Short mmCIF file of C-alpha atoms in Angstrom, two decimals:
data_model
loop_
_atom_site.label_atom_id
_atom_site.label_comp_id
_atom_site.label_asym_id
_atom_site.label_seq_id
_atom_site.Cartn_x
_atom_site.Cartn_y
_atom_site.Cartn_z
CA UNK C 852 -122.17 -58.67 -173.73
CA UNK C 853 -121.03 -60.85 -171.02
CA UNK C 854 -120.40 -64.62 -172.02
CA UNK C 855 -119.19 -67.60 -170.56
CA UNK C 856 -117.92 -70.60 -172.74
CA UNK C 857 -117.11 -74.15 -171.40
CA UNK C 858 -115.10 -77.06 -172.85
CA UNK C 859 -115.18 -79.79 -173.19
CA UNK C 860 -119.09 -80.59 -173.54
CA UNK C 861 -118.39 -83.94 -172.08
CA UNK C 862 -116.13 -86.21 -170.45
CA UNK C 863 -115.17 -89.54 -169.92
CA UNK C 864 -112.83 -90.94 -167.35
CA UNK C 865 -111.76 -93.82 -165.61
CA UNK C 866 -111.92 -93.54 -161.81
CA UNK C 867 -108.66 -92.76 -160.80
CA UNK C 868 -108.04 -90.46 -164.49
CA UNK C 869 -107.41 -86.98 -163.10
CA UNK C 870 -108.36 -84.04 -165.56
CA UNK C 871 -109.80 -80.89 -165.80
CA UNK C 872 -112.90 -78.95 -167.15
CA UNK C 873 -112.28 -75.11 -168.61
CA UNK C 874 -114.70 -72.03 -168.36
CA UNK C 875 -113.97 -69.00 -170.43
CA UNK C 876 -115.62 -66.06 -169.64
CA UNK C 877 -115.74 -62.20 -170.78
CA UNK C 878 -116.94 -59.76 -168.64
CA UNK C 879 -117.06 -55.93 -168.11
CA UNK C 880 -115.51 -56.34 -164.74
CA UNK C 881 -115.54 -59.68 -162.91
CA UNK C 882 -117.14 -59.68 -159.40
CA UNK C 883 -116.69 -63.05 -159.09
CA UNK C 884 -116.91 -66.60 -160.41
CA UNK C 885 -118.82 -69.61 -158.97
CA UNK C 886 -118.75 -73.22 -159.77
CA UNK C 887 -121.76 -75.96 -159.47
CA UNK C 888 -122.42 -78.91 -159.24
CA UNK C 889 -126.11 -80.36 -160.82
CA UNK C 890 -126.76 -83.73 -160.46
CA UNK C 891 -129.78 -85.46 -162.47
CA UNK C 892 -133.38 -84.09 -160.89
CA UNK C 893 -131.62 -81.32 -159.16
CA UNK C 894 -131.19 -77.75 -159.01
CA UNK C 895 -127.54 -76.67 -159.19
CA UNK C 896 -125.51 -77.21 -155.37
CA UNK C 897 -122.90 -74.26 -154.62
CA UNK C 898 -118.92 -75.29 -154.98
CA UNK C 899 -116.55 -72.70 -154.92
CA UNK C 900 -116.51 -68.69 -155.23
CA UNK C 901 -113.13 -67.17 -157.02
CA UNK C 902 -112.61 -63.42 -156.89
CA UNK C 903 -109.18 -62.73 -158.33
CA UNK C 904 -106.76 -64.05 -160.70
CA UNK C 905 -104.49 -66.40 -159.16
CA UNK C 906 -107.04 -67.40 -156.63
CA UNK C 907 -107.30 -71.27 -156.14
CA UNK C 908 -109.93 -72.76 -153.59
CA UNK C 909 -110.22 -77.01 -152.68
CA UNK C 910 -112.96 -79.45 -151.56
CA UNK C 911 -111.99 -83.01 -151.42
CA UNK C 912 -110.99 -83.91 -155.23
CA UNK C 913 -112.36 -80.74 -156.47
CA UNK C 914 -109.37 -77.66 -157.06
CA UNK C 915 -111.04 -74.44 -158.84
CA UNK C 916 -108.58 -72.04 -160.29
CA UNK C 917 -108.70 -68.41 -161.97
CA UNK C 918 -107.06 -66.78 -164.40
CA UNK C 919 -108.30 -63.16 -166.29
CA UNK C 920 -109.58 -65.09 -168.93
CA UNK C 921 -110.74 -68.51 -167.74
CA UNK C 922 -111.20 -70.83 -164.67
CA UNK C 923 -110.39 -74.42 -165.03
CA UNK C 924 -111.49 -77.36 -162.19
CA UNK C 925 -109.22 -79.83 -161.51
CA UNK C 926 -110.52 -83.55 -160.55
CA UNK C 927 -107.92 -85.64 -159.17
CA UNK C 928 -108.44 -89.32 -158.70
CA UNK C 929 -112.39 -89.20 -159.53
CA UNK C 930 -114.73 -91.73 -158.29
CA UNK C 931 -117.80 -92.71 -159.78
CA UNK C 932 -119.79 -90.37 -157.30
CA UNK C 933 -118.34 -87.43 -159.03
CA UNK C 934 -120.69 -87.93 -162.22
CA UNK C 935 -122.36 -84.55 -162.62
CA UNK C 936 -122.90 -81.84 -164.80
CA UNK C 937 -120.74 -78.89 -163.96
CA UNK C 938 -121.87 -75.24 -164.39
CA UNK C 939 -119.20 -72.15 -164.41
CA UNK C 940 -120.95 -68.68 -163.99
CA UNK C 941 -119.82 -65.13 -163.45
CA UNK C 942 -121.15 -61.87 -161.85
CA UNK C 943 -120.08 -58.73 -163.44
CA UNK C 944 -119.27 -55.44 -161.58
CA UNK C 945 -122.63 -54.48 -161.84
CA UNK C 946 -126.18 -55.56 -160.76
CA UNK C 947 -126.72 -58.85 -159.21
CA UNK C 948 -127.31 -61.25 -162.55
CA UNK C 949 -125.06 -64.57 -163.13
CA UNK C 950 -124.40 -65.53 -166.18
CA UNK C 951 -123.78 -69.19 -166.58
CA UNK C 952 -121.87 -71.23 -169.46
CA UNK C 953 -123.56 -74.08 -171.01
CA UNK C 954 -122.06 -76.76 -168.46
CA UNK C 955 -119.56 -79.89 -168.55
CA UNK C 956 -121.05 -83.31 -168.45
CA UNK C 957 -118.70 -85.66 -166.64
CA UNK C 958 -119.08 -89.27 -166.05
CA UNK C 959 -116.72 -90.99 -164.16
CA UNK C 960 -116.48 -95.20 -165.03
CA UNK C 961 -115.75 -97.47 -162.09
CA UNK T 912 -131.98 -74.05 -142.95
CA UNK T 913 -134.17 -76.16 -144.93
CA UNK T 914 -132.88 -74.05 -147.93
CA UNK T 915 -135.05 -73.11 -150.62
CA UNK T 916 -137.99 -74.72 -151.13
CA UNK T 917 -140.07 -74.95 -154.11
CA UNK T 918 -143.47 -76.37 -154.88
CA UNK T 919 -145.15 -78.23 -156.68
CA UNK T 920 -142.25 -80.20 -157.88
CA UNK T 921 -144.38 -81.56 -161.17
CA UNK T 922 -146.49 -79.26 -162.59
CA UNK T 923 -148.44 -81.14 -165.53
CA UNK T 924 -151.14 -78.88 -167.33
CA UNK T 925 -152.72 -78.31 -170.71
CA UNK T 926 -152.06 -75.48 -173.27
CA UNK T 927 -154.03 -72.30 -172.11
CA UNK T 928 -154.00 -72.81 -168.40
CA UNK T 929 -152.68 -70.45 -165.74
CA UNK T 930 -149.40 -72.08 -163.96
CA UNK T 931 -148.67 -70.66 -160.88
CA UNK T 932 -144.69 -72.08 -159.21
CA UNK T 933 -143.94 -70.97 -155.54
CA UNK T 934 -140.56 -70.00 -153.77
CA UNK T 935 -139.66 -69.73 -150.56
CA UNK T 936 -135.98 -68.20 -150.43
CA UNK T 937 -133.61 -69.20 -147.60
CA UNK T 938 -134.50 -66.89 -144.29
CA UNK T 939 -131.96 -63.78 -144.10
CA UNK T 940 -131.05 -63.62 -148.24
CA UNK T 941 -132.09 -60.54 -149.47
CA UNK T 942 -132.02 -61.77 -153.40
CA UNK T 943 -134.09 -63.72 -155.41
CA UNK T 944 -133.71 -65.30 -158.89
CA UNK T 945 -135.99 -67.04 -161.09
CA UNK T 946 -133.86 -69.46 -163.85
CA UNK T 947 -135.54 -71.43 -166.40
CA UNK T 948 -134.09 -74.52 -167.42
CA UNK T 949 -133.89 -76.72 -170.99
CA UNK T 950 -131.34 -79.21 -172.74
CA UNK T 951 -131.36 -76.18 -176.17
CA UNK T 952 -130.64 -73.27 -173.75
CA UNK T 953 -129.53 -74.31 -170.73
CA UNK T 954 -130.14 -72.28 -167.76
CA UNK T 955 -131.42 -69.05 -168.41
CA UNK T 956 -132.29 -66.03 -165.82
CA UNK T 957 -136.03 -64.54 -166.20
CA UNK T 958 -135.98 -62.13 -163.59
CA UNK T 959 -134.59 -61.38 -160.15
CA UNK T 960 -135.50 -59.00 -156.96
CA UNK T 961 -133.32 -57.31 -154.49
CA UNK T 962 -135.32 -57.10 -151.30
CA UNK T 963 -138.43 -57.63 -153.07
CA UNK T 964 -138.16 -55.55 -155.68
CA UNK T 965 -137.81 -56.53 -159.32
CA UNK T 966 -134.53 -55.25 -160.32
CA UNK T 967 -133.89 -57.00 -164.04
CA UNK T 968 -136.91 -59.02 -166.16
CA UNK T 969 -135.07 -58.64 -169.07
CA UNK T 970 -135.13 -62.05 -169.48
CA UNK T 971 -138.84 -62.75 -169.03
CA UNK T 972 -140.15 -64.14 -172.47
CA UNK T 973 -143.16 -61.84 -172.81
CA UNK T 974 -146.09 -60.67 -171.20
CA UNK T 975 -147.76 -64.47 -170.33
CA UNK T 976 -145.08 -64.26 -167.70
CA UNK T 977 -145.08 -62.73 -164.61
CA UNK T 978 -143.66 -62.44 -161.41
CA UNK T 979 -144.33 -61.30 -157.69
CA UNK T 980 -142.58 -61.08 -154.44
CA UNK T 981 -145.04 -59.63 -151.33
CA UNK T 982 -142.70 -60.05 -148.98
CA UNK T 983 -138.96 -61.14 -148.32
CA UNK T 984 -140.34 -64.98 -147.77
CA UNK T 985 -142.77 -65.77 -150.59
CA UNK T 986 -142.35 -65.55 -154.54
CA UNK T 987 -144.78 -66.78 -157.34
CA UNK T 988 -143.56 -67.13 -160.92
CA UNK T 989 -147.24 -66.95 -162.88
CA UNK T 990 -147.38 -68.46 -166.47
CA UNK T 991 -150.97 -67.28 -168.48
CA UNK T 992 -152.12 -69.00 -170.66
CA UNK T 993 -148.82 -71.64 -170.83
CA UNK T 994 -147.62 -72.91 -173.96
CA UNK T 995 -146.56 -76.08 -174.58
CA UNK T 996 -142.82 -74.29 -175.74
CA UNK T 997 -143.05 -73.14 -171.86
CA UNK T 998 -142.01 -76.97 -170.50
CA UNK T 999 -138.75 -76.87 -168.71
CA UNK T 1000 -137.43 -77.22 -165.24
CA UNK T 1001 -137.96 -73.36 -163.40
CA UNK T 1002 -135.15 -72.52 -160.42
CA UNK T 1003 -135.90 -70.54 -158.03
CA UNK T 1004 -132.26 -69.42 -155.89
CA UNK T 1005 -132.05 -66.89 -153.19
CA UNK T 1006 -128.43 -65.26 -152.02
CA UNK T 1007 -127.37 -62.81 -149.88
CA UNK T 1008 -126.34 -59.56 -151.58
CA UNK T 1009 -123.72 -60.31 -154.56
CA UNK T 1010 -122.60 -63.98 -153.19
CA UNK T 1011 -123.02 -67.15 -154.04
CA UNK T 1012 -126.86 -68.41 -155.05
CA UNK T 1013 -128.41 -71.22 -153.70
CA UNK T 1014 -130.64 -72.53 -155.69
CA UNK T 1015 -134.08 -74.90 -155.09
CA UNK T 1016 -134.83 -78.59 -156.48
CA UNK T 1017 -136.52 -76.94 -159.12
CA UNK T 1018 -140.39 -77.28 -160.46
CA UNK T 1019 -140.31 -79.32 -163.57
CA UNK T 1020 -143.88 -78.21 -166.14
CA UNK T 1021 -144.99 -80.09 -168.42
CA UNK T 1022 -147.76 -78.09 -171.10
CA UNK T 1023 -149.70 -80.59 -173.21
#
């Protein structure tokens, strides 16, 4: 059964703390893996698709990495702005489904 | 693109009533997915289509659930009778083929 994992459940930082958020996934063949953003009130907004191991995509303070096993999102220098709940999900080989993890609650402190 | 658009945004109703959410998917995506939304079990996929046809409702919770597409612009997610353990947020997303999904701002239903 395909299953995605994400750690830590929440996080604290200073603006300015860099860090990063993990998703673990398994998955009969990985078609690809997506990261979102959901603020309060909203419906998840599209960040970055990863394909491959050793694929790395940016936006702004945002760097998403992959690995065969996990995909971890770097935040350097956060700002207060970046408070959001972050959602990892994968598509296997087959169909069309995601399947997302349980999501990363960050909040950034001015 | 106004991306996709949901309505009603608050759905408040009493135990036993029919619920009917709307979708309109982003013009040109061919897929449609239908996510409900709680803090115990986070977001979870009821069904999806593939040029409006219902590919997977595996995830559908049982028969007081339904849902249609008529055409590649319109979907209705149809809760009858709702249950008050039926309050969440529902997503409705839309994507072309296997990439990313986009998703709505979400109906959020309240069953007294």
């Amino acid at each position: 059964e395909d299953q995605v994992t994400q750690s830590p459940e929440a996080l604290r930082l200073q603006e300015g703390e860099s860090s990063s958020l993990n998703c673990s996934y398994t998955v009969s063949g990985l078609r690809g893996l997506f990261w979102y953003r959901q603020d309060p009130g909203k419906g998840p907004e599209f960040l970055f698709t990863l394909y491959s191991a050793g694929e790395e995509k940016e936006k702004e303070r945002l760097k998403a990495t992959l690995t065969k096993k996990e995909s971890f999102l770097h935040i350097t220098a956060p700002k207060p702005e970046d408070s959001a709940t972050y959602l990892c999900a994968v598509r296997a080989d087959y169909g069309q489904n995601f399947v997302f993890g349980p999501g990363t609650r960050l909040s950034v402190l001015p | 693109d106004a991306g996709v658009i949901q309505s009603p945004r608050h759905e408040v109703t009493e135990m036993g009533q029919e619920v009917t959410l709307r979708c309109k998917p982003i013009s040109g995506h061919n897929s449609l997915f239908w996510y409900r939304q709680t803090m115990m079990r986070g977001l979870e996929l009821l069904i999806y289509f593939n040029n409006n046809v219902p590919i997977d409702d595996s995830g559908m919770p049982e028969d007081r659930f339904s849902a249609k597409m008529p055409n590649a612009s319109f979907s209705t997610l149809k809760i009858q009778p709702s249950e008050p353990r039926d309050s969440a947020v529902y997503f409705c997303a839309s994507s072309w083929e296997s990439y990313e999904q986009y998703f709505g701002p979400g109906t959020r239903l309240t069953v007294t």
